[in-house]
Structures are given as structure tokens and as C-alpha cells.
Amino acid sequence: MLLLAGCASSTNVPPAYHPPRPPSPQAVKDGVKKGATEVKLTGGLETTAIRQADHGPGSYFACLRQSSPSAGRRPTYSVFFDDDTYKGIQSSVISEACEAEPWVPFN
């Protein structure tokens, strides 16, 4: 009986789960800049509002593209976050519906 009581009094309780929250405006600004540098986007940029993700490296994402590319085609990317942490950038996929979102100039 004492042996079982010893195991029950362990102080190694796992931390409580806290779901990721949307990134702050400053974290989005920093993450978009970092992502744009990684994929070598230059010139003016456009983004969409932050949305919750159901896939990818983060729980939230914003879409990113060049506002006036030198080439005719504008590739679209998704920039991912968990809380204020930039998690990465990847080419957007159809399920993210970036093209259906309103785009705004990135400052």
C-alpha cells in the first residue's frame, strides 16, 4: 500500500494544454518579412488576414504574394505561426483558398 501511495504523490505533472492563439500584429509583420526573404520575394508585397489553419507547420497562417511581380505569374505562399512564433512558409495549396481572400498591401 505504501508503494502505491509513493507513486501517486509524484510532482511530475505534465503542464496544462493551452491552444495556440493568433499572432500579434508585430509577429505577423516580422514573420511575413522573414518568409518573404526565405522565398526571395522582392518589391511590394500583399497579404491576407490571419486565419486558423487545419494543416501545415502552424496553427494560424496568412497568405503572401508580390503585389507587382516582374514576371506575369504571382506565386502565392502561406506564412504559418503558433502564437507569436514564426513556423515557416510554403507554397499555398487550394484548400487555403488564398485567391478568394481580400488582399491588402503589406507595410
CSV table of C-alpha atoms in Angstrom, one decimal:
chain,number,residue,atom,x,y,z
A,1,MET,CA,0.0,0.0,0.0
A,2,LEU,CA,2.8,2.4,0.8
A,3,LEU,CA,4.4,1.7,-2.5
A,4,LEU,CA,1.3,2.8,-4.4
A,5,ALA,CA,1.0,6.0,-2.3
A,6,GLY,CA,4.5,6.9,-3.2
A,7,CYS,CA,3.8,6.8,-6.9
A,8,ALA,CA,0.6,8.8,-6.6
A,9,SER,CA,2.4,11.7,-4.9
A,10,SER,CA,4.7,12.4,-7.8
A,11,THR,CA,5.2,16.1,-8.6
A,12,ASN,CA,6.0,15.4,-12.3
A,13,VAL,CA,2.5,16.5,-13.6
A,14,PRO,CA,2.5,17.5,-17.3
A,15,PRO,CA,1.8,21.1,-18.0
A,16,ALA,CA,-1.8,22.1,-18.9
A,17,TYR,CA,-2.5,22.3,-22.6
A,18,HIS,CA,-3.1,25.9,-23.9
A,19,PRO,CA,-4.2,26.0,-27.5
A,20,PRO,CA,-2.2,28.4,-29.8
A,21,ARG,CA,-3.5,31.9,-30.1
A,22,PRO,CA,-3.3,34.1,-33.2
A,23,PRO,CA,-0.1,36.0,-33.6
A,24,SER,CA,0.2,39.7,-32.7
A,25,PRO,CA,0.4,42.3,-35.5
A,26,GLN,CA,4.1,42.7,-34.8
A,27,ALA,CA,4.7,39.0,-35.0
A,28,VAL,CA,2.9,38.8,-38.3
A,29,LYS,CA,4.9,41.7,-39.7
A,30,ASP,CA,8.2,40.1,-38.6
A,31,GLY,CA,7.1,36.6,-39.9
A,32,VAL,CA,6.0,37.9,-43.3
A,33,LYS,CA,9.3,39.7,-43.7
A,34,LYS,CA,11.2,36.5,-42.8
A,35,GLY,CA,9.1,34.3,-45.1
A,36,ALA,CA,9.4,36.8,-48.0
A,37,THR,CA,13.2,36.7,-47.6
A,38,GLU,CA,13.3,32.9,-47.5
A,39,VAL,CA,11.4,32.6,-50.8
A,40,LYS,CA,13.3,35.6,-52.3
A,41,LEU,CA,10.3,37.9,-52.9
A,42,THR,CA,11.3,41.4,-53.7
A,43,GLY,CA,9.4,44.7,-54.2
A,44,GLY,CA,5.9,45.3,-52.9
A,45,LEU,CA,4.0,42.6,-51.0
A,46,GLU,CA,0.4,41.8,-50.3
A,47,THR,CA,-1.1,39.7,-47.5
A,48,THR,CA,-4.4,38.5,-46.3
A,49,ALA,CA,-5.9,38.4,-42.8
A,50,ILE,CA,-4.7,35.8,-40.3
A,51,ARG,CA,-6.8,32.7,-40.4
A,52,GLN,CA,-6.8,29.4,-38.4
A,53,ALA,CA,-5.0,26.5,-40.2
A,54,ASP,CA,-6.1,22.9,-40.1
A,55,HIS,CA,-2.8,21.7,-41.7
A,56,GLY,CA,0.8,22.9,-42.1
A,57,PRO,CA,3.5,23.8,-39.7
A,58,GLY,CA,1.5,26.2,-37.6
A,59,SER,CA,-2.0,26.8,-36.2
A,60,TYR,CA,-2.5,30.2,-37.9
A,61,PHE,CA,-1.5,31.5,-41.3
A,62,ALA,CA,-1.6,34.5,-43.6
A,63,CYS,CA,-1.3,34.4,-47.4
A,64,LEU,CA,1.5,36.3,-49.1
A,65,ARG,CA,2.3,37.3,-52.7
A,66,GLN,CA,4.2,40.0,-54.6
A,67,SER,CA,2.0,43.0,-55.5
A,68,SER,CA,3.6,43.7,-58.9
A,69,PRO,CA,5.8,40.9,-60.0
A,70,SER,CA,8.3,41.4,-62.8
A,71,ALA,CA,7.1,38.1,-64.3
A,72,GLY,CA,3.4,37.6,-65.2
A,73,ARG,CA,2.6,34.9,-62.7
A,74,ARG,CA,2.3,35.6,-59.0
A,75,PRO,CA,3.1,32.6,-56.8
A,76,THR,CA,1.1,32.6,-53.5
A,77,TYR,CA,2.6,31.5,-50.2
A,78,SER,CA,1.3,30.7,-46.8
A,79,VAL,CA,3.1,32.0,-43.7
A,80,PHE,CA,2.5,30.0,-40.6
A,81,PHE,CA,2.5,30.9,-36.9
A,82,ASP,CA,1.9,29.4,-33.5
A,83,ASP,CA,1.2,32.2,-31.1
A,84,ASP,CA,3.9,34.8,-31.9
A,85,THR,CA,6.3,32.3,-33.2
A,86,TYR,CA,7.0,32.1,-37.0
A,87,LYS,CA,6.8,28.5,-38.0
A,88,GLY,CA,7.6,28.6,-41.7
A,89,ILE,CA,6.5,29.4,-45.2
A,90,GLN,CA,5.3,27.2,-48.0
A,91,SER,CA,3.5,27.4,-51.4
A,92,SER,CA,-0.2,27.8,-50.8
A,93,VAL,CA,-2.5,24.9,-51.6
A,94,ILE,CA,-6.0,25.1,-53.0
A,95,SER,CA,-7.6,24.3,-49.6
A,96,GLU,CA,-6.2,27.5,-48.1
A,97,ALA,CA,-8.3,29.5,-50.6
A,98,CYS,CA,-5.9,32.4,-50.7
A,99,GLU,CA,-7.2,33.7,-54.0
A,100,ALA,CA,-10.7,34.1,-52.5
A,101,GLU,CA,-9.4,36.3,-49.7
A,102,PRO,CA,-9.2,40.1,-49.8
A,103,TRP,CA,-5.6,41.2,-50.3
A,104,VAL,CA,-4.0,44.3,-48.7
A,105,PRO,CA,-0.7,46.0,-49.2
A,106,PHE,CA,1.9,44.9,-46.7
A,107,ASN,CA,3.7,47.7,-45.0
